Amino acid sequence: MSAVLSSLDAARRAKSVHASINSRVRQTGDFILSKISQKTLKNQPSSPLVVGINGAQGSGKTTLVHNLISYLSQRNVTAVGFSLDDLYLPHKEQQKLTATRKDNPLLRFRGQPGTQDIDLGRSTLLSLLQGQETKLPRYDKSLNSGYGDQLPVDQWPVVNLPVDVVLFEGWCLGFRPLDTYEFEKFLLGVHGTSHLYKYSRRYSDANLEDINKGLEVFEQKLYGLIDAWVYMRVTDIDVVYRWRKDQEDQLAASGRPSLDDQQLEDFVTRFMPAYELALEKLDKRGFVSSGILSNATLRMHLDMDRNVVAYDHKL
C-alpha cells in the first residue's frame, strides 16, 4: 500500500508542477507582451525588449526561457535566450583567477560574481540591441572533468534576425551591490549570531567584499541594458540544496555523472554568501533597469515544490 501511495503522491506532485510551469509561462509571456506594447507606445519599438530573469539554482529558469520562446513564437514574437552561465570565464582564465586569488575560496571555481566575462555579456546585449548579426556565447560545464570551459566561438549559435525579445537569465543576475554603509551593516550581521548569515560567516570580510565588487560590475555594465525583470522568489534559500539534489538524482538515474551528497553540499554552499549579501536589498529596493518602462518587474513567489503561489509587481 505504501508503494501505491508513494506513486500516487509522485504523480500528484508531477501534475502540480506541470500546471505551475504552464501558469508561469502564460503569466510571464503575457507580461512580456504588455511590456512590448508599452515600449512601442513610448516610440521605442526598433530595438528588442531585454528581459532579465532571476531565480535560485533549480528554480526553473532554463525551462521557463525554453517555453517562453515557444509561447511568444506562437504569437508572432521572436525571442532568443542565453544565460549568465554562458559568460563564465574560459578555463584558462578561471585558472589564472584561482592562482592570483588563492586567498578567496569563493573565486576558486566558477559561480560567484567575478567569475564571468561581463564585457562579453555587455557586447552580446549591445549587438542584439543594435540589430547586428550576433553569436550567443556557450559554455560547457562538463569539460575539463567538470571544471567547464567556454566553447569555441565557431560553435556559438548565430541569432536569426530580427529579434523582438532577448531573455537573459541567471541565478545572481539582478543582484545589487551594497554601498559602504550597507556593506558595513551586512558585516555586523555576519560577525553576529543571526542564522541569516550562516554561510557568509565561513568567509573573510575581504572574500565577501570581492563578491560585492563583482556585483558592482554587473550593475555598471549590464543592468542599464535590461528593460524588464522576472523574479522567481523563494522565502528560504536552503531549498536550493533540495532542488539541486533533485537534479543530481535525475542525472544519476540516467547513468550520467553526478555529485554525491558531500560534493553537492560543498558545491551549493559556495553560492550561498551572494544570496545572503544581496537578497534583502533586492526585496526592499527592487531591480535596476533601463528605466524606460513602468511596472517593469513581474515577481512570482515559489513554494518548496517550485509551485507558484502568487504573482505581483510590487518591486
Short mmCIF file of the C-alpha atoms (twelve columns), coordinates in Angstrom:
data_MODEL
# 
_entry.id   MODEL 
# 
loop_
_atom_site.group_PDB 
_atom_site.id 
_atom_site.type_symbol 
_atom_site.label_atom_id 
_atom_site.label_alt_id 
_atom_site.label_comp_id 
_atom_site.label_asym_id 
_atom_site.label_seq_id 
_atom_site.Cartn_x 
_atom_site.Cartn_y 
_atom_site.Cartn_z 
_atom_site.pdbx_PDB_model_num 
ATOM 1   C CA . MET A 1   0.000  0.000  0.000   1 
ATOM 2   C CA . SER A 2   2.816  2.423  0.858   1 
ATOM 3   C CA . ALA A 3   4.320  1.963  -2.627  1 
ATOM 4   C CA . VAL A 4   0.951  2.747  -4.199  1 
ATOM 5   C CA . LEU A 5   0.540  5.866  -2.050  1 
ATOM 6   C CA . SER A 6   4.084  6.968  -2.872  1 
ATOM 7   C CA . SER A 7   3.392  6.530  -6.585  1 
ATOM 8   C CA . LEU A 8   0.155  8.490  -6.312  1 
ATOM 9   C CA . ASP A 9   1.919  11.260 -4.414  1 
ATOM 10  C CA . ALA A 10  4.644  11.449 -7.064  1 
ATOM 11  C CA . ALA A 11  2.013  11.642 -9.790  1 
ATOM 12  C CA . ARG A 12  0.160  14.374 -7.903  1 
ATOM 13  C CA . ARG A 13  3.332  16.414 -7.484  1 
ATOM 14  C CA . ALA A 14  4.254  15.979 -11.150 1 
ATOM 15  C CA . LYS A 15  0.791  17.162 -12.217 1 
ATOM 16  C CA . SER A 16  1.044  20.150 -9.877  1 
ATOM 17  C CA . VAL A 17  4.492  21.117 -11.179 1 
ATOM 18  C CA . HIS A 18  3.291  20.831 -14.787 1 
ATOM 19  C CA . ALA A 19  0.343  23.117 -14.048 1 
ATOM 20  C CA . SER A 20  2.679  25.578 -12.307 1 
ATOM 21  C CA . ILE A 21  5.036  25.633 -15.303 1 
ATOM 22  C CA . ASN A 22  2.137  26.372 -17.646 1 
ATOM 23  C CA . SER A 23  0.965  29.134 -15.332 1 
ATOM 24  C CA . ARG A 24  4.349  30.834 -15.075 1 
ATOM 25  C CA . VAL A 25  4.880  30.653 -18.849 1 
ATOM 26  C CA . ARG A 26  1.467  32.199 -19.522 1 
ATOM 27  C CA . GLN A 27  1.843  34.895 -16.870 1 
ATOM 28  C CA . THR A 28  5.406  35.750 -17.902 1 
ATOM 29  C CA . GLY A 29  4.611  35.634 -21.612 1 
ATOM 30  C CA . ASP A 30  1.660  37.997 -21.215 1 
ATOM 31  C CA . PHE A 31  3.788  40.301 -19.027 1 
ATOM 32  C CA . ILE A 32  6.411  40.452 -21.787 1 
ATOM 33  C CA . LEU A 33  3.780  41.158 -24.444 1 
ATOM 34  C CA . SER A 34  2.451  44.033 -22.330 1 
ATOM 35  C CA . LYS A 35  5.961  45.471 -21.999 1 
ATOM 36  C CA . ILE A 36  6.453  45.274 -25.782 1 
ATOM 37  C CA . SER A 37  3.254  47.270 -26.206 1 
ATOM 38  C CA . GLN A 38  4.350  49.773 -23.583 1 
ATOM 39  C CA . LYS A 39  7.727  50.196 -25.263 1 
ATOM 40  C CA . THR A 40  6.023  50.756 -28.620 1 
ATOM 41  C CA . LEU A 41  3.793  53.446 -27.134 1 
ATOM 42  C CA . LYS A 42  6.930  55.189 -25.916 1 
ATOM 43  C CA . ASN A 43  8.143  55.293 -29.533 1 
ATOM 44  C CA . GLN A 44  10.997 52.884 -28.835 1 
ATOM 45  C CA . PRO A 45  9.914  49.833 -30.846 1 
ATOM 46  C CA . SER A 46  13.007 49.395 -33.034 1 
ATOM 47  C CA . SER A 47  15.296 47.580 -30.572 1 
ATOM 48  C CA . PRO A 48  14.477 44.293 -28.833 1 
ATOM 49  C CA . LEU A 49  12.948 44.207 -25.373 1 
ATOM 50  C CA . VAL A 50  15.571 42.821 -22.989 1 
ATOM 51  C CA . VAL A 51  14.131 40.809 -20.092 1 
ATOM 52  C CA . GLY A 52  16.301 39.732 -17.157 1 
ATOM 53  C CA . ILE A 53  15.202 36.576 -15.339 1 
ATOM 54  C CA . ASN A 54  16.397 35.948 -11.791 1 
ATOM 55  C CA . GLY A 55  15.840 32.750 -9.853  1 
ATOM 56  C CA . ALA A 56  17.741 30.472 -7.489  1 
ATOM 57  C CA . GLN A 57  19.510 27.413 -8.848  1 
ATOM 58  C CA . GLY A 58  16.967 24.749 -9.685  1 
ATOM 59  C CA . SER A 59  14.013 27.157 -9.730  1 
ATOM 60  C CA . GLY A 60  13.280 26.515 -13.408 1 
ATOM 61  C CA . LYS A 61  14.840 29.468 -15.252 1 
ATOM 62  C CA . THR A 62  16.087 27.425 -18.201 1 
ATOM 63  C CA . THR A 63  12.745 25.648 -18.553 1 
ATOM 64  C CA . LEU A 64  10.927 28.978 -18.398 1 
ATOM 65  C CA . VAL A 65  13.111 30.502 -21.137 1 
ATOM 66  C CA . HIS A 66  12.689 27.462 -23.390 1 
ATOM 67  C CA . ASN A 67  8.907  27.548 -23.043 1 
ATOM 68  C CA . LEU A 68  8.687  31.326 -23.358 1 
ATOM 69  C CA . ILE A 69  10.434 31.227 -26.730 1 
ATOM 70  C CA . SER A 70  7.729  28.835 -27.962 1 
ATOM 71  C CA . TYR A 71  4.875  30.785 -26.298 1 
ATOM 72  C CA . LEU A 72  5.985  34.059 -27.863 1 
ATOM 73  C CA . SER A 73  6.652  32.475 -31.255 1 
ATOM 74  C CA . GLN A 74  3.029  31.308 -31.371 1 
ATOM 75  C CA . ARG A 75  2.109  34.997 -31.054 1 
ATOM 76  C CA . ASN A 76  4.475  36.098 -33.844 1 
ATOM 77  C CA . VAL A 77  7.097  37.408 -31.423 1 
ATOM 78  C CA . THR A 78  10.674 36.237 -31.986 1 
ATOM 79  C CA . ALA A 79  12.698 35.636 -28.821 1 
ATOM 80  C CA . VAL A 80  16.198 34.395 -28.119 1 
ATOM 81  C CA . GLY A 81  17.690 33.379 -24.808 1 
ATOM 82  C CA . PHE A 82  21.055 32.996 -23.153 1 
ATOM 83  C CA . SER A 83  22.337 32.560 -19.646 1 
ATOM 84  C CA . LEU A 84  24.732 34.255 -17.284 1 
ATOM 85  C CA . ASP A 85  26.276 30.765 -17.039 1 
ATOM 86  C CA . ASP A 86  27.338 31.114 -20.682 1 
ATOM 87  C CA . LEU A 87  29.551 34.036 -19.630 1 
ATOM 88  C CA . TYR A 88  31.759 32.045 -17.252 1 
ATOM 89  C CA . LEU A 89  35.444 32.678 -17.830 1 
ATOM 90  C CA . PRO A 90  37.244 30.300 -20.195 1 
ATOM 91  C CA . HIS A 91  39.010 27.536 -18.267 1 
ATOM 92  C CA . LYS A 92  42.474 29.080 -18.600 1 
ATOM 93  C CA . GLU A 93  41.204 32.457 -17.410 1 
ATOM 94  C CA . GLN A 94  39.496 30.840 -14.423 1 
ATOM 95  C CA . GLN A 95  42.755 29.053 -13.603 1 
ATOM 96  C CA . LYS A 96  44.561 32.410 -13.647 1 
ATOM 97  C CA . LEU A 97  41.932 33.904 -11.338 1 
ATOM 98  C CA . THR A 98  42.273 30.937 -8.994  1 
ATOM 99  C CA . ALA A 99  46.063 31.327 -8.933  1 
ATOM 100 C CA . THR A 100 46.010 35.078 -8.299  1 
ATOM 101 C CA . ARG A 101 43.232 34.924 -5.685  1 
ATOM 102 C CA . LYS A 102 44.317 31.945 -3.619  1 
ATOM 103 C CA . ASP A 103 43.090 33.814 -0.546  1 
ATOM 104 C CA . ASN A 104 39.465 33.672 -1.713  1 
ATOM 105 C CA . PRO A 105 37.868 30.203 -1.940  1 
ATOM 106 C CA . LEU A 106 34.697 31.822 -3.335  1 
ATOM 107 C CA . LEU A 107 36.574 32.615 -6.554  1 
ATOM 108 C CA . ARG A 108 38.330 29.266 -6.803  1 
ATOM 109 C CA . PHE A 109 35.657 27.816 -9.093  1 
ATOM 110 C CA . ARG A 110 33.076 29.263 -11.449 1 
ATOM 111 C CA . GLY A 111 29.843 30.568 -9.964  1 
ATOM 112 C CA . GLN A 112 30.176 33.719 -7.915  1 
ATOM 113 C CA . PRO A 113 30.110 37.264 -9.332  1 
ATOM 114 C CA . GLY A 114 33.670 37.846 -10.503 1 
ATOM 115 C CA . THR A 115 33.959 34.544 -12.394 1 
ATOM 116 C CA . GLN A 116 32.103 35.761 -15.504 1 
ATOM 117 C CA . ASP A 117 33.197 37.727 -18.579 1 
ATOM 118 C CA . ILE A 118 30.826 40.652 -18.112 1 
ATOM 119 C CA . ASP A 119 32.305 42.564 -21.061 1 
ATOM 120 C CA . LEU A 120 31.268 39.641 -23.264 1 
ATOM 121 C CA . GLY A 121 27.755 39.847 -21.821 1 
ATOM 122 C CA . ARG A 122 27.558 43.577 -22.471 1 
ATOM 123 C CA . SER A 123 28.857 43.315 -26.033 1 
ATOM 124 C CA . THR A 124 26.385 40.497 -26.765 1 
ATOM 125 C CA . LEU A 125 23.437 42.534 -25.499 1 
ATOM 126 C CA . LEU A 126 24.565 45.660 -27.376 1 
ATOM 127 C CA . SER A 127 24.948 43.687 -30.596 1 
ATOM 128 C CA . LEU A 128 21.417 42.332 -30.253 1 
ATOM 129 C CA . LEU A 129 20.033 45.770 -29.378 1 
ATOM 130 C CA . GLN A 130 21.694 47.247 -32.462 1 
ATOM 131 C CA . GLY A 131 20.219 44.566 -34.726 1 
ATOM 132 C CA . GLN A 132 23.589 43.135 -35.707 1 
ATOM 133 C CA . GLU A 133 24.344 39.524 -36.528 1 
ATOM 134 C CA . THR A 134 25.172 38.068 -33.123 1 
ATOM 135 C CA . LYS A 135 26.702 34.866 -31.873 1 
ATOM 136 C CA . LEU A 136 25.403 33.785 -28.472 1 
ATOM 137 C CA . PRO A 137 28.162 32.597 -26.078 1 
ATOM 138 C CA . ARG A 138 28.030 28.990 -24.972 1 
ATOM 139 C CA . TYR A 139 29.731 27.305 -22.016 1 
ATOM 140 C CA . ASP A 140 30.023 23.548 -21.402 1 
ATOM 141 C CA . LYS A 141 30.176 22.684 -17.713 1 
ATOM 142 C CA . SER A 142 31.127 19.067 -18.402 1 
ATOM 143 C CA . LEU A 143 34.531 19.890 -19.948 1 
ATOM 144 C CA . ASN A 144 37.834 19.602 -18.040 1 
ATOM 145 C CA . SER A 145 36.488 16.974 -15.641 1 
ATOM 146 C CA . GLY A 146 33.583 19.182 -14.597 1 
ATOM 147 C CA . TYR A 147 35.533 22.405 -14.250 1 
ATOM 148 C CA . GLY A 148 33.967 23.557 -17.508 1 
ATOM 149 C CA . ASP A 149 35.084 25.738 -20.395 1 
ATOM 150 C CA . GLN A 150 33.775 28.193 -22.924 1 
ATOM 151 C CA . LEU A 151 33.045 26.543 -26.253 1 
ATOM 152 C CA . PRO A 152 34.988 27.753 -29.321 1 
ATOM 153 C CA . VAL A 153 33.350 30.754 -30.989 1 
ATOM 154 C CA . ASP A 154 32.619 28.750 -34.142 1 
ATOM 155 C CA . GLN A 155 30.298 26.573 -32.024 1 
ATOM 156 C CA . TRP A 156 28.234 29.515 -30.763 1 
ATOM 157 C CA . PRO A 157 24.753 29.712 -32.335 1 
ATOM 158 C CA . VAL A 158 24.075 32.654 -34.639 1 
ATOM 159 C CA . VAL A 159 20.881 34.595 -33.960 1 
ATOM 160 C CA . ASN A 160 18.403 34.855 -36.807 1 
ATOM 161 C CA . LEU A 161 17.360 38.487 -37.188 1 
ATOM 162 C CA . PRO A 162 15.216 40.373 -36.473 1 
ATOM 163 C CA . VAL A 163 14.692 39.705 -32.761 1 
ATOM 164 C CA . ASP A 164 11.829 41.114 -30.706 1 
ATOM 165 C CA . VAL A 165 12.775 39.870 -27.230 1 
ATOM 166 C CA . VAL A 166 16.043 38.887 -25.540 1 
ATOM 167 C CA . LEU A 167 15.664 36.612 -22.498 1 
ATOM 168 C CA . PHE A 168 18.743 36.799 -20.252 1 
ATOM 169 C CA . GLU A 169 18.693 34.570 -17.173 1 
ATOM 170 C CA . GLY A 170 20.976 33.943 -14.227 1 
ATOM 171 C CA . TRP A 171 20.902 32.916 -10.578 1 
ATOM 172 C CA . CYS A 172 22.526 36.171 -9.419  1 
ATOM 173 C CA . LEU A 173 21.572 38.365 -12.382 1 
ATOM 174 C CA . GLY A 174 19.870 41.404 -10.882 1 
ATOM 175 C CA . PHE A 175 21.655 41.181 -7.535  1 
ATOM 176 C CA . ARG A 176 22.738 44.660 -6.500  1 
ATOM 177 C CA . PRO A 177 25.966 45.655 -4.749  1 
ATOM 178 C CA . LEU A 178 25.825 47.089 -1.257  1 
ATOM 179 C CA . ASP A 179 27.092 50.619 -0.691  1 
ATOM 180 C CA . THR A 180 29.640 51.288 2.046   1 
ATOM 181 C CA . TYR A 181 27.061 51.709 4.805   1 
ATOM 182 C CA . GLU A 182 25.020 48.698 3.685   1 
ATOM 183 C CA . PHE A 183 28.111 46.504 3.464   1 
ATOM 184 C CA . GLU A 184 29.277 47.509 6.945   1 
ATOM 185 C CA . LYS A 185 25.801 46.663 8.265   1 
ATOM 186 C CA . PHE A 186 25.959 43.312 6.466   1 
ATOM 187 C CA . LEU A 187 29.325 42.537 8.084   1 
ATOM 188 C CA . LEU A 188 27.885 43.326 11.516  1 
ATOM 189 C CA . GLY A 189 25.328 40.620 10.848  1 
ATOM 190 C CA . VAL A 190 27.991 38.221 9.621   1 
ATOM 191 C CA . HIS A 191 30.015 38.741 12.819  1 
ATOM 192 C CA . GLY A 192 26.910 38.302 14.959  1 
ATOM 193 C CA . THR A 193 24.890 35.191 15.656  1 
ATOM 194 C CA . SER A 194 21.928 35.522 13.271  1 
ATOM 195 C CA . HIS A 195 21.225 32.429 11.168  1 
ATOM 196 C CA . LEU A 196 20.600 34.791 8.234   1 
ATOM 197 C CA . TYR A 197 24.362 34.936 7.641   1 
ATOM 198 C CA . LYS A 198 25.373 31.372 8.487   1 
ATOM 199 C CA . TYR A 199 27.077 30.766 5.126   1 
ATOM 200 C CA . SER A 200 28.848 34.122 4.815   1 
ATOM 201 C CA . ARG A 201 30.274 33.569 8.299   1 
ATOM 202 C CA . ARG A 202 32.587 30.918 6.840   1 
ATOM 203 C CA . TYR A 203 34.491 33.506 4.793   1 
ATOM 204 C CA . SER A 204 36.608 36.568 5.497   1 
ATOM 205 C CA . ASP A 205 35.401 40.146 5.101   1 
ATOM 206 C CA . ALA A 206 37.774 40.523 2.148   1 
ATOM 207 C CA . ASN A 207 36.324 37.404 0.495   1 
ATOM 208 C CA . LEU A 208 32.819 38.838 0.780   1 
ATOM 209 C CA . GLU A 209 33.954 42.252 -0.429  1 
ATOM 210 C CA . ASP A 210 35.231 40.621 -3.625  1 
ATOM 211 C CA . ILE A 211 31.711 39.318 -4.325  1 
ATOM 212 C CA . ASN A 212 30.231 42.746 -3.681  1 
ATOM 213 C CA . LYS A 213 32.747 44.258 -6.104  1 
ATOM 214 C CA . GLY A 214 31.726 41.680 -8.691  1 
ATOM 215 C CA . LEU A 215 28.135 42.843 -8.342  1 
ATOM 216 C CA . GLU A 216 29.260 46.434 -8.893  1 
ATOM 217 C CA . VAL A 217 30.499 45.383 -12.338 1 
ATOM 218 C CA . PHE A 218 27.164 43.667 -13.043 1 
ATOM 219 C CA . GLU A 219 25.271 46.855 -12.231 1 
ATOM 220 C CA . GLN A 220 27.628 49.170 -14.122 1 
ATOM 221 C CA . LYS A 221 27.800 47.152 -17.340 1 
ATOM 222 C CA . LEU A 222 24.616 45.076 -17.635 1 
ATOM 223 C CA . TYR A 223 21.586 46.360 -15.786 1 
ATOM 224 C CA . GLY A 224 21.121 49.576 -17.755 1 
ATOM 225 C CA . LEU A 225 20.590 47.419 -20.859 1 
ATOM 226 C CA . ILE A 226 17.743 45.410 -19.284 1 
ATOM 227 C CA . ASP A 227 14.207 46.798 -19.710 1 
ATOM 228 C CA . ALA A 228 12.150 44.449 -17.549 1 
ATOM 229 C CA . TRP A 229 12.667 41.770 -14.911 1 
ATOM 230 C CA . VAL A 230 11.113 38.452 -13.913 1 
ATOM 231 C CA . TYR A 231 11.903 37.468 -10.325 1 
ATOM 232 C CA . MET A 232 11.332 33.869 -9.200  1 
ATOM 233 C CA . ARG A 233 11.387 34.477 -5.455  1 
ATOM 234 C CA . VAL A 234 11.834 31.895 -2.700  1 
ATOM 235 C CA . THR A 235 11.415 32.533 1.020   1 
ATOM 236 C CA . ASP A 236 14.129 30.125 2.187   1 
ATOM 237 C CA . ILE A 237 17.343 29.804 0.158   1 
ATOM 238 C CA . ASP A 238 18.122 26.478 1.817   1 
ATOM 239 C CA . VAL A 239 15.619 24.984 -0.645  1 
ATOM 240 C CA . VAL A 240 18.406 25.276 -3.245  1 
ATOM 241 C CA . TYR A 241 20.007 22.158 -1.709  1 
ATOM 242 C CA . ARG A 242 16.841 20.161 -2.250  1 
ATOM 243 C CA . TRP A 243 16.307 21.385 -5.784  1 
ATOM 244 C CA . ARG A 244 19.893 20.667 -6.754  1 
ATOM 245 C CA . LYS A 245 19.610 17.233 -5.110  1 
ATOM 246 C CA . ASP A 246 16.602 16.503 -7.331  1 
ATOM 247 C CA . GLN A 247 18.679 17.402 -10.388 1 
ATOM 248 C CA . GLU A 248 21.633 15.266 -9.295  1 
ATOM 249 C CA . ASP A 249 19.339 12.306 -8.571  1 
ATOM 250 C CA . GLN A 250 17.913 12.599 -12.089 1 
ATOM 251 C CA . LEU A 251 21.429 12.606 -13.548 1 
ATOM 252 C CA . ALA A 252 22.391 9.539  -11.520 1 
ATOM 253 C CA . ALA A 253 19.210 7.713  -12.536 1 
ATOM 254 C CA . SER A 254 20.021 8.333  -16.199 1 
ATOM 255 C CA . GLY A 255 23.551 6.983  -15.763 1 
ATOM 256 C CA . ARG A 256 25.221 10.367 -16.193 1 
ATOM 257 C CA . PRO A 257 27.939 11.748 -13.858 1 
ATOM 258 C CA . SER A 258 26.504 13.380 -10.739 1 
ATOM 259 C CA . LEU A 259 27.602 14.781 -7.389  1 
ATOM 260 C CA . ASP A 260 27.383 12.758 -4.209  1 
ATOM 261 C CA . ASP A 261 25.820 14.359 -1.127  1 
ATOM 262 C CA . GLN A 262 29.092 15.781 0.223   1 
ATOM 263 C CA . GLN A 263 30.128 17.164 -3.158  1 
ATOM 264 C CA . LEU A 264 26.685 18.660 -3.565  1 
ATOM 265 C CA . GLU A 265 26.861 20.377 -0.178  1 
ATOM 266 C CA . ASP A 266 30.315 21.789 -0.964  1 
ATOM 267 C CA . PHE A 267 29.123 22.992 -4.367  1 
ATOM 268 C CA . VAL A 268 25.924 24.709 -3.225  1 
ATOM 269 C CA . THR A 269 27.496 26.248 -0.105  1 
ATOM 270 C CA . ARG A 270 29.860 28.304 -2.277  1 
ATOM 271 C CA . PHE A 271 26.905 30.135 -3.819  1 
ATOM 272 C CA . MET A 272 25.085 30.986 -0.605  1 
ATOM 273 C CA . PRO A 273 27.017 34.098 0.525   1 
ATOM 274 C CA . ALA A 274 25.832 36.060 -2.527  1 
ATOM 275 C CA . TYR A 275 22.224 35.268 -1.626  1 
ATOM 276 C CA . GLU A 276 22.789 36.433 1.955   1 
ATOM 277 C CA . LEU A 277 24.510 39.586 0.743   1 
ATOM 278 C CA . ALA A 278 22.048 40.616 -1.947  1 
ATOM 279 C CA . LEU A 279 18.527 39.272 -1.428  1 
ATOM 280 C CA . GLU A 280 17.474 41.617 1.386   1 
ATOM 281 C CA . LYS A 281 18.294 44.692 -0.712  1 
ATOM 282 C CA . LEU A 282 16.678 43.176 -3.786  1 
ATOM 283 C CA . ASP A 283 13.426 42.567 -1.917  1 
ATOM 284 C CA . LYS A 284 13.424 46.072 -0.445  1 
ATOM 285 C CA . ARG A 285 14.747 48.159 -3.338  1 
ATOM 286 C CA . GLY A 286 13.985 46.132 -6.448  1 
ATOM 287 C CA . PHE A 287 15.950 45.848 -9.672  1 
ATOM 288 C CA . VAL A 288 17.964 48.375 -11.660 1 
ATOM 289 C CA . SER A 289 16.845 48.629 -15.296 1 
ATOM 290 C CA . SER A 290 16.960 50.864 -18.359 1 
ATOM 291 C CA . GLY A 291 14.157 52.924 -16.806 1 
ATOM 292 C CA . ILE A 292 12.050 53.259 -19.962 1 
ATOM 293 C CA . LEU A 293 9.136  51.138 -18.681 1 
ATOM 294 C CA . SER A 294 6.828  51.379 -15.674 1 
ATOM 295 C CA . ASN A 295 5.867  48.381 -13.502 1 
ATOM 296 C CA . ALA A 296 8.871  46.664 -15.041 1 
ATOM 297 C CA . THR A 297 9.103  43.664 -12.691 1 
ATOM 298 C CA . LEU A 298 6.975  40.530 -12.515 1 
ATOM 299 C CA . ARG A 299 7.573  38.744 -9.222  1 
ATOM 300 C CA . MET A 300 6.439  35.167 -8.732  1 
ATOM 301 C CA . HIS A 301 6.542  33.547 -5.300  1 
ATOM 302 C CA . LEU A 302 7.598  29.885 -5.323  1 
ATOM 303 C CA . ASP A 303 6.883  27.298 -2.659  1 
ATOM 304 C CA . MET A 304 9.238  24.470 -1.692  1 
ATOM 305 C CA . ASP A 305 7.985  22.362 -4.632  1 
ATOM 306 C CA . ARG A 306 8.567  25.164 -7.181  1 
ATOM 307 C CA . ASN A 307 4.840  25.854 -7.458  1 
ATOM 308 C CA . VAL A 308 3.903  29.499 -7.976  1 
ATOM 309 C CA . VAL A 309 1.654  30.589 -5.125  1 
ATOM 310 C CA . ALA A 310 1.326  34.281 -6.055  1 
ATOM 311 C CA . TYR A 311 2.292  36.952 -8.604  1 
ATOM 312 C CA . ASP A 312 2.792  40.665 -8.074  1 
ATOM 313 C CA . HIS A 313 4.512  43.763 -9.495  1 
ATOM 314 C CA . LYS A 314 5.494  45.372 -6.171  1 
ATOM 315 C CA . LEU A 315 9.213  45.824 -6.889  1 
# 
